[in-house]
Short mmCIF file of C-alpha atoms in Angstrom, two decimals:
data_model
loop_
_atom_site.label_atom_id
_atom_site.label_comp_id
_atom_site.label_asym_id
_atom_site.label_seq_id
_atom_site.Cartn_x
_atom_site.Cartn_y
_atom_site.Cartn_z
CA MET A 12 96.61 -12.57 -26.16
CA ALA A 13 93.78 -10.16 -26.75
CA ALA A 14 92.12 -10.80 -23.46
CA ILE A 15 90.32 -7.91 -21.85
CA ASP A 16 90.47 -8.51 -18.15
CA GLU A 17 88.29 -6.11 -16.29
CA THR A 18 88.43 -5.45 -12.63
CA LEU A 19 84.95 -6.54 -12.10
CA ASP A 20 82.49 -4.13 -10.67
CA PRO A 21 79.58 -6.42 -9.69
CA ARG A 22 77.08 -3.97 -11.12
CA GLY A 23 78.73 -2.91 -14.32
CA ALA A 24 78.87 -5.64 -16.91
CA VAL A 25 80.50 -4.82 -20.19
CA LEU A 26 79.34 -5.44 -23.71
CA HIS A 27 82.53 -6.63 -25.29
CA ASP A 28 81.78 -5.70 -28.85
CA PRO A 29 80.06 -2.30 -28.98
CA THR A 30 78.88 -2.94 -32.55
CA ARG A 31 76.57 -5.66 -31.31
CA SER A 32 73.27 -5.06 -29.55
CA PRO A 33 72.80 -7.12 -26.40
CA ALA A 34 71.04 -10.47 -26.84
CA VAL A 35 71.11 -11.42 -23.18
CA GLU A 36 71.72 -9.37 -20.11
CA LEU A 37 71.76 -10.17 -16.41
CA ARG A 38 71.62 -7.11 -14.20
CA ASP A 39 72.72 -7.69 -10.65
CA VAL A 40 70.79 -10.94 -10.40
CA THR A 41 70.46 -12.83 -7.15
CA VAL A 42 68.76 -16.19 -6.90
CA VAL A 43 68.16 -17.78 -3.53
CA TYR A 44 66.65 -21.25 -3.63
CA PRO A 45 63.88 -22.17 -1.18
CA GLY A 46 66.34 -24.21 0.90
CA GLY A 47 68.52 -21.15 1.36
CA ASN A 48 71.16 -22.14 -1.21
CA VAL A 49 72.41 -19.26 -3.28
CA GLY A 50 72.27 -19.86 -7.05
CA LEU A 51 73.51 -16.46 -8.15
CA ASP A 52 74.71 -13.63 -5.99
CA GLY A 53 74.57 -10.26 -7.68
CA ALA A 54 75.71 -11.52 -11.07
CA SER A 55 75.82 -9.21 -14.08
CA ALA A 56 76.76 -10.01 -17.67
CA ILE A 57 75.92 -8.84 -21.16
CA ILE A 58 76.21 -11.10 -24.15
CA GLY A 59 75.85 -9.48 -27.56
CA ARG A 60 73.83 -10.71 -30.49
CA GLY A 61 75.68 -13.40 -32.41
CA GLU A 62 78.29 -13.95 -29.72
CA PHE A 63 79.58 -17.32 -28.61
CA ALA A 64 80.12 -17.43 -24.87
CA PHE A 65 81.21 -20.07 -22.38
CA LEU A 66 79.96 -20.09 -18.83
CA VAL A 67 82.56 -21.85 -16.72
CA GLY A 68 83.03 -22.69 -13.08
CA GLN A 69 82.77 -25.51 -10.61
CA THR A 70 79.61 -27.50 -10.01
CA GLY A 71 77.20 -25.36 -8.04
CA CYS A 72 78.73 -22.06 -9.14
CA GLY A 73 75.50 -20.94 -10.79
CA LYS A 74 75.90 -21.97 -14.43
CA SER A 75 72.66 -23.94 -14.59
CA THR A 76 70.84 -21.21 -12.70
CA PHE A 77 72.03 -18.77 -15.38
CA ILE A 78 70.54 -20.99 -18.11
CA LYS A 79 67.29 -21.58 -16.23
CA LEU A 80 66.79 -17.87 -15.70
CA LEU A 81 67.04 -17.23 -19.42
CA LEU A 82 64.34 -19.86 -20.04
CA ARG A 83 62.25 -18.34 -17.26
CA GLU A 84 62.21 -21.70 -15.54
CA MET A 85 62.68 -19.72 -12.35
CA ASP A 86 62.39 -16.16 -11.17
CA PRO A 87 65.30 -14.26 -9.63
CA SER A 88 64.96 -13.09 -6.05
CA ARG A 89 66.43 -9.78 -7.16
CA GLY A 90 67.67 -8.17 -10.36
CA LYS A 91 66.68 -8.17 -13.99
CA VAL A 92 67.04 -10.70 -16.78
CA LEU A 93 66.82 -9.28 -20.28
CA VAL A 94 66.44 -11.32 -23.44
CA ALA A 95 66.46 -9.39 -26.71
CA GLY A 96 66.14 -6.18 -24.69
CA ARG A 97 63.03 -7.24 -22.78
CA ASP A 98 62.94 -7.89 -19.05
CA ILE A 99 61.59 -11.44 -18.95
CA THR A 100 61.09 -11.47 -15.19
CA GLN A 101 58.05 -9.28 -15.84
CA LEU A 102 56.75 -11.54 -18.57
CA PRO A 103 53.20 -12.81 -17.89
CA ARG A 104 53.00 -16.60 -17.60
CA LYS A 105 51.02 -16.83 -20.79
CA LYS A 106 53.88 -15.34 -22.81
CA ILE A 107 56.50 -17.79 -21.54
CA PRO A 108 55.89 -20.35 -24.32
CA LYS A 109 56.59 -17.66 -26.88
CA LEU A 110 59.86 -16.77 -25.18
CA ARG A 111 60.93 -20.41 -25.23
CA ARG A 112 60.11 -20.81 -28.89
CA ASN A 113 62.87 -18.33 -29.60
CA ILE A 114 65.42 -20.19 -27.52
CA GLY A 115 66.95 -23.54 -28.40
CA VAL A 116 68.17 -25.67 -25.49
CA VAL A 117 70.54 -28.60 -25.23
CA PHE A 118 71.21 -30.59 -22.08
CA GLN A 119 73.83 -32.96 -20.81
CA ASP A 120 71.30 -35.82 -20.77
CA TYR A 121 69.92 -35.01 -24.28
CA LYS A 122 66.28 -35.23 -23.12
CA LEU A 123 65.19 -37.16 -26.19
CA LEU A 124 61.90 -39.06 -26.25
CA PRO A 125 62.95 -42.72 -26.14
CA ASN A 126 59.90 -44.16 -27.86
CA ARG A 127 60.04 -41.95 -30.92
CA THR A 128 62.31 -42.09 -33.90
CA ILE A 129 65.01 -39.50 -34.51
CA TYR A 130 62.84 -37.92 -37.18
CA ASP A 131 59.85 -37.75 -34.82
CA ASN A 132 61.94 -36.35 -32.01
CA VAL A 133 62.92 -33.39 -34.14
CA ALA A 134 59.53 -33.07 -35.79
CA TYR A 135 57.92 -33.01 -32.33
CA THR A 136 59.32 -29.54 -31.62
CA LEU A 137 57.85 -28.20 -34.81
CA LYS A 138 54.50 -29.86 -34.15
CA VAL A 139 54.40 -28.37 -30.68
CA ILE A 140 54.89 -24.86 -31.98
CA GLY A 141 52.24 -25.44 -34.62
CA ALA A 142 54.31 -25.76 -37.79
CA SER A 143 52.60 -26.96 -40.93
CA ARG A 144 53.09 -30.46 -42.29
CA SER A 145 55.02 -29.26 -45.30
CA GLU A 146 57.26 -27.15 -43.12
CA ILE A 147 58.04 -30.19 -40.99
CA LYS A 148 58.69 -32.32 -44.05
CA SER A 149 61.24 -29.91 -45.44
CA LYS A 150 62.93 -28.71 -42.25
CA VAL A 151 63.50 -31.96 -40.36
CA PRO A 152 65.58 -33.80 -43.00
CA GLU A 153 67.48 -30.60 -43.66
CA ILE A 154 68.54 -30.08 -40.06
CA LEU A 155 69.35 -33.77 -39.61
CA ARG A 156 71.61 -33.53 -42.64
CA LEU A 157 73.32 -30.52 -41.03
CA VAL A 158 74.12 -32.53 -37.90
CA GLY A 159 75.18 -35.52 -40.00
CA LEU A 160 72.42 -37.95 -39.15
CA SER A 161 70.50 -38.13 -42.41
CA THR A 162 70.99 -41.90 -42.53
CA LYS A 163 69.43 -42.52 -39.11
CA LEU A 164 66.04 -40.89 -39.48
CA ASN A 165 64.17 -44.03 -38.43
CA SER A 166 66.45 -45.12 -35.63
CA TYR A 167 65.42 -44.80 -32.01
CA PRO A 168 67.54 -42.80 -29.55
CA ASP A 169 68.83 -45.88 -27.68
CA GLU A 170 70.21 -47.24 -30.94
CA LEU A 171 72.53 -44.25 -31.22
CA SER A 172 75.79 -43.39 -29.51
CA GLY A 173 75.92 -40.59 -26.97
CA GLY A 174 77.45 -38.19 -29.46
CA GLU A 175 74.79 -38.99 -32.03
CA GLN A 176 72.06 -38.49 -29.44
CA GLN A 177 73.47 -35.10 -28.57
CA ARG A 178 73.47 -34.24 -32.29
CA VAL A 179 69.76 -35.10 -32.42
CA SER A 180 69.18 -32.89 -29.44
CA LEU A 181 71.10 -30.10 -31.19
CA ALA A 182 69.03 -30.60 -34.31
CA ARG A 183 65.88 -30.36 -32.24
CA ALA A 184 67.06 -27.16 -30.57
CA PHE A 185 68.05 -25.55 -33.82
CA VAL A 186 65.36 -26.76 -36.23
CA ASN A 187 63.42 -23.52 -36.16
CA HIS A 188 66.56 -21.36 -36.18
CA PRO A 189 66.13 -19.62 -32.84
CA PRO A 190 68.07 -16.40 -32.26
CA LEU A 191 69.42 -17.80 -28.99
CA LEU A 192 70.85 -21.25 -28.30
CA LEU A 193 71.61 -22.42 -24.76
CA ALA A 194 73.63 -25.52 -23.97
CA ASP A 195 73.97 -26.83 -20.43
CA GLU A 196 77.00 -29.15 -20.29
CA PRO A 197 76.46 -30.42 -23.82
CA THR A 198 79.63 -32.51 -23.77
CA GLY A 199 79.38 -33.60 -20.15
CA ASN A 200 78.74 -37.24 -21.05
CA LEU A 201 80.94 -37.44 -24.13
CA ASP A 202 84.54 -38.34 -24.82
CA PRO A 203 86.88 -35.55 -25.97
CA GLU A 204 86.81 -36.48 -29.64
CA THR A 205 83.03 -36.60 -29.83
CA SER A 206 82.89 -33.37 -27.89
CA ILE A 207 84.86 -31.61 -30.58
CA GLY A 208 82.24 -32.61 -33.12
CA ILE A 209 79.49 -31.18 -30.96
CA MET A 210 81.42 -27.96 -30.40
CA GLN A 211 82.00 -27.62 -34.11
CA LEU A 212 78.28 -27.92 -34.68
CA LEU A 213 77.58 -25.27 -32.07
CA TYR A 214 80.15 -23.08 -33.75
CA ARG A 215 78.49 -23.57 -37.14
CA MET A 216 75.14 -22.65 -35.69
CA ASN A 217 76.70 -19.57 -34.15
CA ARG A 218 78.04 -18.61 -37.58
CA THR A 219 74.49 -18.36 -38.90
CA GLY A 220 73.93 -15.48 -36.48
CA THR A 221 72.55 -17.33 -33.49
CA THR A 222 73.80 -16.29 -30.08
CA VAL A 223 75.23 -19.37 -28.37
CA ILE A 224 75.79 -19.72 -24.63
CA VAL A 225 77.47 -22.89 -23.43
CA ALA A 226 77.73 -23.78 -19.76
CA THR A 227 80.56 -26.26 -19.31
CA HIS A 228 83.41 -27.43 -17.16
CA ASP A 229 85.16 -29.03 -20.11
CA ASN A 230 88.41 -27.10 -19.82
CA GLU A 231 90.04 -28.62 -22.90
CA MET A 232 87.16 -27.49 -25.05
CA VAL A 233 87.17 -23.96 -23.71
CA ASP A 234 90.91 -23.62 -24.14
CA ARG A 235 90.73 -24.94 -27.70
CA MET A 236 87.85 -22.72 -28.84
CA ARG A 237 89.27 -19.43 -27.57
CA ARG A 238 85.92 -17.78 -27.18
CA ARG A 239 84.43 -15.45 -24.66
CA VAL A 240 84.59 -16.93 -21.15
CA ILE A 241 82.43 -15.87 -18.23
CA GLU A 242 83.59 -17.52 -15.04
CA LEU A 243 81.24 -17.90 -12.14
CA HIS A 244 82.29 -18.64 -8.59
CA GLN A 245 79.78 -19.04 -5.78
CA GLY A 246 77.18 -17.20 -7.78
CA ARG A 247 79.35 -14.24 -8.75
CA VAL A 248 80.94 -13.36 -12.07
CA VAL A 249 84.63 -13.44 -11.24
CA ARG A 250 86.07 -13.24 -14.75
CA ASP A 251 84.88 -12.16 -18.17
CA GLU A 252 87.37 -12.43 -21.01
CA ALA A 253 86.82 -11.93 -24.73
CA ALA A 254 88.93 -14.89 -25.87
CA GLY A 255 89.64 -16.65 -22.66
CA MET A 256 91.02 -19.90 -21.33
CA TYR A 257 89.22 -22.19 -18.92
CA THR A 258 91.50 -21.12 -16.12
CA GLY A 259 92.04 -17.42 -15.74
CA ARG A 260 95.47 -15.88 -15.30
CA GLY A 261 96.58 -15.89 -11.72
CA LEU A 262 94.03 -18.51 -10.68
CA MET B 11 45.44 -31.52 -37.82
CA ARG B 12 45.84 -30.33 -34.23
CA LEU B 13 42.90 -32.44 -33.07
CA PHE B 14 44.35 -35.49 -34.78
CA PHE B 15 47.69 -34.84 -33.15
CA PHE B 16 46.03 -34.67 -29.71
CA LEU B 17 43.93 -37.76 -30.42
CA ARG B 18 46.96 -39.72 -31.56
CA GLU B 19 48.90 -38.68 -28.47
CA ALA B 20 45.97 -39.64 -26.22
CA LEU B 21 45.55 -43.05 -27.87
CA ARG B 22 49.25 -43.65 -27.66
CA ALA B 23 49.15 -42.91 -23.95
CA LEU B 24 46.17 -45.22 -23.45
CA ARG B 25 47.99 -48.08 -25.16
CA ARG B 26 51.13 -47.59 -23.16
CA ASN B 27 49.18 -47.19 -19.95
CA ALA B 28 46.94 -50.15 -20.66
CA ALA B 29 46.50 -51.68 -17.19
CA PRO B 30 45.43 -48.58 -15.24
CA SER B 31 43.42 -47.35 -18.20
CA LEU B 32 41.54 -50.63 -18.31
CA ALA B 33 40.84 -50.45 -14.58
CA ALA B 34 39.44 -46.96 -15.00
CA VAL B 35 37.35 -47.98 -18.00
CA ALA B 36 35.96 -50.95 -16.03
CA THR B 37 35.05 -48.76 -13.06
CA VAL B 38 33.33 -46.21 -15.24
CA LEU B 39 31.55 -49.11 -16.93
CA ILE B 40 30.26 -50.52 -13.63
CA THR B 41 29.24 -47.07 -12.42
CA THR B 42 27.33 -46.43 -15.60
CA LEU B 43 25.65 -49.84 -15.38
CA VAL B 44 24.51 -49.18 -11.82
CA LEU B 45 23.26 -45.72 -12.80
CA GLY B 46 21.58 -47.25 -15.83
CA VAL B 47 19.65 -49.66 -13.61
CA PHE B 48 19.15 -47.17 -10.80
CA ILE B 49 17.56 -44.39 -12.82
CA PRO B 50 14.76 -46.44 -14.45
CA VAL B 51 14.04 -48.40 -11.27
CA VAL B 52 13.68 -45.25 -9.20
CA ARG B 53 11.61 -43.62 -11.90
CA ALA B 54 9.33 -46.66 -12.12
CA ALA B 55 9.06 -46.99 -8.35
CA THR B 56 8.19 -43.32 -7.96
CA ALA B 57 5.61 -43.58 -10.71
CA LYS B 58 4.09 -46.68 -9.15
CA THR B 59 3.92 -45.05 -5.74
CA ASN B 60 2.16 -42.03 -7.14
CA GLU B 61 -0.24 -44.29 -8.95
CA VAL B 62 -1.15 -46.07 -5.73
CA ARG B 63 -1.45 -42.83 -3.86
CA ASN B 64 -3.71 -41.33 -6.47
CA LYS B 65 -5.98 -44.31 -6.81
CA ILE B 66 -8.30 -44.14 -3.82
CA GLU B 67 -7.46 -42.05 -0.89
CA LEU B 68 -10.54 -42.61 1.17
CA GLU B 69 -13.13 -45.31 1.49
CA VAL B 70 -16.34 -44.83 3.51
CA PHE B 71 -17.90 -48.11 4.54
CA ILE B 72 -21.64 -48.13 5.01
CA ASN B 73 -23.65 -49.93 7.65
CA ASP B 74 -25.65 -52.82 6.28
CA ASP B 75 -28.79 -51.57 8.00
CA ALA B 76 -28.65 -48.05 6.57
CA SER B 77 -31.70 -47.11 4.52
CA ARG B 78 -31.49 -46.14 0.84
CA ALA B 79 -32.36 -42.54 1.69
CA GLU B 80 -29.57 -42.36 4.25
CA VAL B 81 -27.06 -43.74 1.75
CA ALA B 82 -28.16 -41.29 -0.96
CA GLU B 83 -27.99 -38.39 1.49
CA LEU B 84 -24.50 -39.46 2.57
CA GLY B 85 -23.46 -39.44 -1.11
CA ASN B 86 -24.61 -35.83 -1.44
CA MET B 87 -22.89 -34.86 1.79
CA ILE B 88 -19.62 -36.34 0.60
CA ARG B 89 -19.82 -34.52 -2.72
CA ASP B 90 -20.30 -31.26 -0.84
CA ILE B 91 -17.09 -31.63 1.17
CA ARG B 92 -14.17 -29.49 -0.06
CA HIS B 93 -11.25 -31.25 -1.77
CA VAL B 94 -13.45 -34.13 -2.88
CA GLU B 95 -13.06 -34.52 -6.61
CA SER B 96 -15.50 -37.37 -7.19
CA THR B 97 -17.04 -40.28 -5.43
CA ASP B 98 -18.24 -43.70 -6.55
CA PHE B 99 -20.80 -45.85 -4.84
CA ILE B 100 -19.82 -49.50 -4.56
CA SER B 101 -22.75 -51.70 -3.63
CA LYS B 102 -22.38 -54.89 -1.63
CA ALA B 103 -22.80 -56.97 -4.80
CA GLU B 104 -20.18 -54.94 -6.64
CA ALA B 105 -17.76 -55.25 -3.75
CA LEU B 106 -18.11 -59.02 -3.91
CA ARG B 107 -17.56 -59.02 -7.68
CA ILE B 108 -14.40 -56.94 -7.30
CA LEU B 109 -13.12 -59.33 -4.65
CA LYS B 110 -13.83 -62.33 -6.91
CA GLN B 111 -12.01 -60.64 -9.73
CA ARG B 112 -8.98 -60.03 -7.54
CA LEU B 113 -8.90 -63.59 -6.30
CA GLY B 114 -8.99 -64.84 -9.90
CA GLU B 115 -8.85 -68.65 -9.99
CA LYS B 116 -9.31 -68.89 -6.28
CA SER B 117 -12.63 -67.00 -6.45
CA SER B 118 -14.51 -70.18 -5.73
CA ILE B 119 -13.70 -69.83 -2.05
CA THR B 120 -16.16 -66.90 -1.86
CA GLU B 121 -18.95 -69.38 -2.64
CA ASP B 122 -18.47 -70.93 0.74
CA LEU B 123 -19.32 -67.64 2.40
CA PRO B 124 -22.67 -67.38 4.18
CA GLY B 125 -24.24 -64.55 2.19
CA ASN B 126 -22.22 -61.42 1.37
CA PRO B 127 -20.11 -60.15 4.25
CA LEU B 128 -18.73 -57.18 2.35
CA PRO B 129 -20.12 -53.74 3.19
CA ALA B 130 -21.19 -51.24 0.56
CA SER B 131 -18.94 -48.19 0.33
CA TYR B 132 -18.25 -44.81 -1.17
CA ARG B 133 -14.85 -44.47 -2.76
CA ILE B 134 -13.64 -40.89 -2.67
CA LYS B 135 -11.11 -39.36 -5.04
CA LEU B 136 -9.43 -36.23 -3.76
CA ASP B 137 -8.07 -33.24 -5.64
CA ASP B 138 -4.77 -33.84 -3.84
CA PRO B 139 -3.79 -36.87 -1.75
CA GLN B 140 -2.38 -34.45 0.83
CA ASN B 141 -5.90 -33.44 1.82
CA ALA B 142 -6.90 -36.94 2.95
CA ASP B 143 -6.81 -35.99 6.61
CA VAL B 144 -8.95 -32.88 6.15
CA VAL B 145 -11.63 -34.79 4.31
CA LYS B 146 -11.46 -37.63 6.78
CA SER B 147 -12.10 -35.29 9.68
CA SER B 148 -15.00 -33.63 7.85
CA LEU B 149 -16.58 -37.07 7.44
CA ALA B 150 -15.97 -38.04 11.03
CA PRO B 151 -15.10 -35.01 13.15
CA VAL B 152 -13.44 -35.80 16.45
CA GLY B 153 -15.80 -34.92 19.23
CA SER B 154 -15.03 -33.35 22.62
CA ASN B 155 -14.57 -36.77 24.18
CA GLY B 156 -11.85 -37.58 21.65
CA GLU B 157 -13.97 -40.08 19.71
CA ALA B 158 -14.68 -39.73 16.03
CA ARG B 159 -18.35 -38.98 15.37
CA PRO B 160 -19.46 -39.71 11.83
CA ILE B 161 -21.61 -37.09 10.13
CA SER B 162 -24.16 -39.71 9.13
CA PRO B 163 -25.50 -42.76 10.95
CA ALA B 164 -24.97 -44.70 7.73
CA ILE B 165 -21.20 -44.51 8.12
CA GLN B 166 -19.67 -47.63 9.56
CA GLU B 167 -16.02 -46.67 9.16
CA VAL B 168 -13.83 -44.20 7.27
CA LYS B 169 -10.59 -45.71 6.04
CA ASP B 170 -7.72 -44.19 4.12
CA ARG B 171 -4.99 -45.91 2.19
CA GLU B 172 -2.25 -44.20 4.12
CA ASP B 173 -1.10 -47.44 5.68
CA ASP B 174 -0.61 -49.10 2.30
CA THR B 175 1.05 -46.13 0.67
CA GLU B 176 3.31 -45.61 3.65
CA LYS B 177 4.59 -49.14 3.28
CA ILE B 178 5.27 -48.73 -0.40
CA LEU B 179 6.84 -45.33 0.14
CA SER B 180 9.21 -46.56 2.84
CA ALA B 181 10.18 -49.57 0.76
CA THR B 182 10.93 -47.52 -2.32
CA SER B 183 12.77 -44.86 -0.34
CA THR B 184 14.98 -47.54 1.20
CA ILE B 185 15.75 -48.89 -2.26
CA LYS B 186 16.42 -45.36 -3.47
CA ILE B 187 18.79 -44.60 -0.60
CA LEU B 188 20.67 -47.88 -1.05
CA LEU B 189 21.04 -47.48 -4.79
CA ALA B 190 21.90 -43.81 -4.51
CA SER B 191 24.67 -44.43 -1.99
CA LEU B 192 26.01 -47.30 -4.08
CA ALA B 193 25.96 -45.07 -7.16
CA GLY B 194 27.57 -42.26 -5.19
CA LEU B 195 30.42 -44.49 -4.02
CA LEU B 196 30.94 -45.82 -7.52
CA VAL B 197 31.00 -42.33 -8.97
CA LEU B 198 33.64 -41.41 -6.40
CA ALA B 199 35.67 -44.53 -7.24
CA SER B 200 35.45 -43.71 -10.95
CA VAL B 201 36.59 -40.16 -10.43
CA LEU B 202 39.56 -41.33 -8.36
CA LEU B 203 40.53 -44.08 -10.80
CA VAL B 204 40.35 -41.79 -13.80
CA ALA B 205 42.38 -39.25 -11.83
CA ASN B 206 44.93 -41.96 -11.06
CA THR B 207 45.12 -43.06 -14.68
CA ILE B 208 45.84 -39.55 -15.82
CA ARG B 209 48.37 -39.14 -13.04
CA LEU B 210 50.20 -42.26 -14.15
CA SER B 211 50.01 -41.05 -17.71
CA ILE B 212 51.51 -37.71 -16.76
CA PHE B 213 54.21 -39.52 -14.82
CA ALA B 214 54.93 -41.84 -17.74
CA ARG B 215 55.15 -38.88 -20.06
CA ARG B 216 56.95 -36.41 -17.80
CA ARG B 217 59.85 -36.32 -20.26
CA GLU B 218 57.50 -35.42 -23.04
CA VAL B 219 55.90 -32.75 -20.89
CA GLU B 220 59.34 -31.41 -20.00
CA VAL B 221 60.39 -31.30 -23.64
CA MET B 222 57.13 -29.68 -24.64
CA ARG B 223 57.62 -27.00 -22.02
CA LEU B 224 61.17 -26.36 -23.12
CA VAL B 225 60.35 -25.98 -26.78
CA GLY B 226 57.55 -23.58 -25.97
CA ALA B 227 54.31 -25.52 -26.08
CA THR B 228 51.38 -23.57 -24.71
CA ASN B 229 49.75 -24.85 -21.53
CA TRP B 230 46.65 -26.05 -23.30
CA PHE B 231 48.69 -27.76 -25.96
CA ILE B 232 50.27 -29.80 -23.17
CA ARG B 233 46.98 -30.42 -21.38
CA TRP B 234 44.74 -31.42 -24.27
CA PRO B 235 46.10 -34.95 -24.85
CA PHE B 236 45.56 -35.73 -21.16
CA VAL B 237 42.07 -34.26 -21.18
CA ILE B 238 41.20 -36.28 -24.27
CA GLU B 239 42.69 -39.39 -22.69
CA GLY B 240 40.42 -38.95 -19.66
CA LEU B 241 37.38 -38.31 -21.82
CA LEU B 242 38.15 -41.39 -23.91
CA VAL B 243 38.31 -43.52 -20.75
CA GLY B 244 34.92 -42.18 -19.67
CA PHE B 245 33.35 -42.49 -23.07
CA LEU B 246 34.61 -46.05 -23.58
CA GLY B 247 33.31 -47.18 -20.19
CA GLY B 248 30.00 -45.43 -20.79
CA ALA B 249 29.58 -46.81 -24.31
CA VAL B 250 30.23 -50.42 -23.28
CA ALA B 251 27.81 -50.05 -20.36
CA VAL B 252 25.13 -48.62 -22.63
CA ALA B 253 25.66 -51.49 -25.06
CA LEU B 254 25.21 -54.00 -22.21
CA LEU B 255 22.10 -52.21 -20.98
CA TRP B 256 20.67 -52.23 -24.47
CA LEU B 257 21.32 -55.97 -24.71
CA VAL B 258 19.53 -56.53 -21.40
CA LYS B 259 16.66 -54.33 -22.49
CA VAL B 260 16.15 -56.20 -25.74
CA THR B 261 16.60 -59.72 -24.44
CA VAL B 262 15.08 -59.48 -20.99
CA ILE B 263 12.94 -56.45 -20.35
CA ASP B 264 11.15 -56.17 -23.66
CA GLU B 265 10.37 -59.89 -23.47
CA TRP B 266 8.99 -59.77 -19.97
CA SER B 267 7.44 -56.34 -19.85
CA ASP B 268 3.93 -57.68 -20.49
CA ARG B 269 4.31 -59.95 -17.47
CA PHE B 270 5.63 -57.44 -14.96
CA ALA B 271 3.75 -54.26 -14.36
CA LEU B 272 6.71 -52.46 -12.79
CA ILE B 273 8.93 -52.87 -15.82
CA ALA B 274 6.16 -51.76 -18.11
CA ALA B 275 5.37 -48.69 -16.04
CA PRO B 276 4.78 -46.02 -18.63
CA GLU B 277 6.52 -43.29 -16.65
CA THR B 278 9.90 -45.01 -16.85
CA ILE B 279 12.55 -42.91 -18.55
CA SER B 280 12.85 -43.45 -22.31
CA PHE B 281 15.87 -45.45 -23.41
CA THR B 282 17.25 -42.74 -25.72
CA LEU B 283 17.15 -40.18 -22.94
CA LEU B 284 18.74 -42.71 -20.59
CA VAL B 285 21.59 -43.31 -23.03
CA ILE B 286 22.22 -39.59 -23.36
CA VAL B 287 22.15 -39.12 -19.58
CA LEU B 288 24.50 -42.07 -18.99
CA LEU B 289 27.05 -41.13 -21.63
CA GLY B 290 26.94 -37.57 -20.36
CA ALA B 291 27.48 -38.76 -16.78
CA ALA B 292 30.35 -41.09 -17.74
CA THR B 293 32.08 -38.33 -19.66
CA ALA B 294 31.50 -35.81 -16.91
CA VAL B 295 32.91 -38.21 -14.31
CA SER B 296 36.11 -38.69 -16.28
CA ALA B 297 36.39 -34.99 -17.05
CA VAL B 298 36.26 -34.26 -13.31
CA GLY B 299 38.81 -37.02 -12.67
CA SER B 300 41.33 -35.79 -15.19
CA GLY B 301 40.64 -32.19 -14.25
CA ILE B 302 41.61 -32.86 -10.64
CA THR B 303 44.88 -34.46 -11.68
CA LEU B 304 45.78 -31.82 -14.23
CA ARG B 305 45.30 -29.13 -11.63
CA ARG B 306 47.43 -30.95 -9.10
CA PHE B 307 50.18 -32.52 -11.16
CA LEU B 308 50.51 -30.50 -14.31
CA ARG B 309 51.26 -26.99 -13.25
CA VAL B 310 52.61 -25.74 -16.48
#
C-alpha cells in the first residue's frame, strides 16, 4: 500500500505530487456558522491540478462547508481559500460569477429544472454564461453522448431514473469543461451499481485534466477507487492519504 | 439574443404564475383607469375655476337716481384705480337683456315685472384676481366708523364674485382630494401587488435562481427576467386601461362634448399626452414594485 500517512500538523498541508501545481488550497480555515456551529476548525489541505480527491467523514464533519467555500457561497471566519492560486475570500462580489463559471458542481439532489427538457437543462448553463447558439448546438449533444443520454434529449427530468438524472447534472457541470469539478454526495441517493457508473464518469472527466473533488460517505466507492482521501472530523483534517480507504488504519 | 432569452423567461414566468399576475395586471389596470379619469377631470375643473375667477371680479351697481354726469365721472374714477384692467358699463336695459338671455325659454316671466328693477352697473376686469380686495377698498374705503363709504354718490353697492368662486373652488378641491387619495391608495395597492407577483415568481423559480447562481450567472442576468416580468405586468395593465379610456372617449365624450361645457373645456389635457403619462405611470408603478422585491428577496 503506497499510502503516505502524515502526522498531521494542522497548519502544514502537503501537496502530494510535487510535479503538480495546486488547484485548490485551504489554509488554516475556520468557519463558524451564525448559530455557533463550527463548520471547519483550522482545516488545511492542498489538492493539485488534475487530482481526484475524496472528502470523507460523518455528516456534519465539514465536507459541505469545504465545497461551499470553494464556490464562495460563504466566507470563512478565518483563514484563506485559494483556487488556482488566487485567494477567493478577497474576491469582490462582482467577480464571483466568473469564479463559478470555472467550477462545475454536482449535488446529491441533482438540482435539475423540472419543467425543462434534458437538452434545455444542459443548454441553460451555456446560455447563462453567454455562449453562442452554435456553441450550444454543438456542445450539448456532445456532452450528453459522453454521459450516455443521447437518446433522452427531449425527456423531462422526472421521466428519468435517479442515476440518469445525476448524469444530466454531471453533463451540465462539465459542458464547458471547467478546470475544477466539485461533487457533493453525488451518489447519496443512488444504489451501488448506479453509483459505479457515476464514479466512472467522474473518473473520465478527471482524465481530461479536470481536478475533481468528491465529498461522500459512500465507503464502498472510496475503497474501490483507491484515490486520494481527505478525512474530516469535527471540522479538522484528521487524515490525508494518497490512495486511501474510506476508513483509515487504526480507526 | 439575450433580450429574447430574457423576454422568453419573463413570459414563461407570467404563464406559470397566471393567477397572481392577472391580479396585478387588473390592479394596475384599475389604477390607470382612475388616473386616466382623474387627470382630465382635475385639469378641466381647474381650467373652469380659473375661467370663472377671471371673468368678472368686481361689479359696481349704480343708483337709479344718479345723474349721467355722475355715472360718467364714476367711470373715469374706476379707470384711474390701480390694478383695473378695463371696465364695461352695463345699462339698465342691457342688464335686463342679459337676464332674459340667461333665462332662455323662461324669459317671458320678466314681462310680468313692473318696469325694470335691475340697476345699471360697471363691470371691472382686474389685472389679477388677487387684487380684488384692494380695488374694492379703493372704490369704497372703510371709514373711521367701520362703514364702507363709496367714493361716489352714484355707487349703490360694490360686489365681488368671491362668494361664487369660493364655492366652486371648495367643490373642486374636495373632488381633487377625494380622487387624489383614491388614486394614491390604488397606486400603493398596485405597487404591492406587483411586488407580490414578482415575489411569488422568485419563489416559484428559486431552483432556477439557485442553478443560475451556481453556474456563474451575473447578478443582472438573474434579475433581468424578473424586471421584465414586472414591466410587462405594468405595461399590460396600462395598455388595456388606455384602450378602455379610448373607447369611452370615442363613444361617450366625443359624442356629448358639444352638450357639456366641462367635457369640452379646451384646457383639458390632450389624449396623446394622457396616454403617454398613463403608460409611463403604469410602467413606473410596476418597476417600483418589482424593484422593491428584487432588493428584498433576490440578494444575489
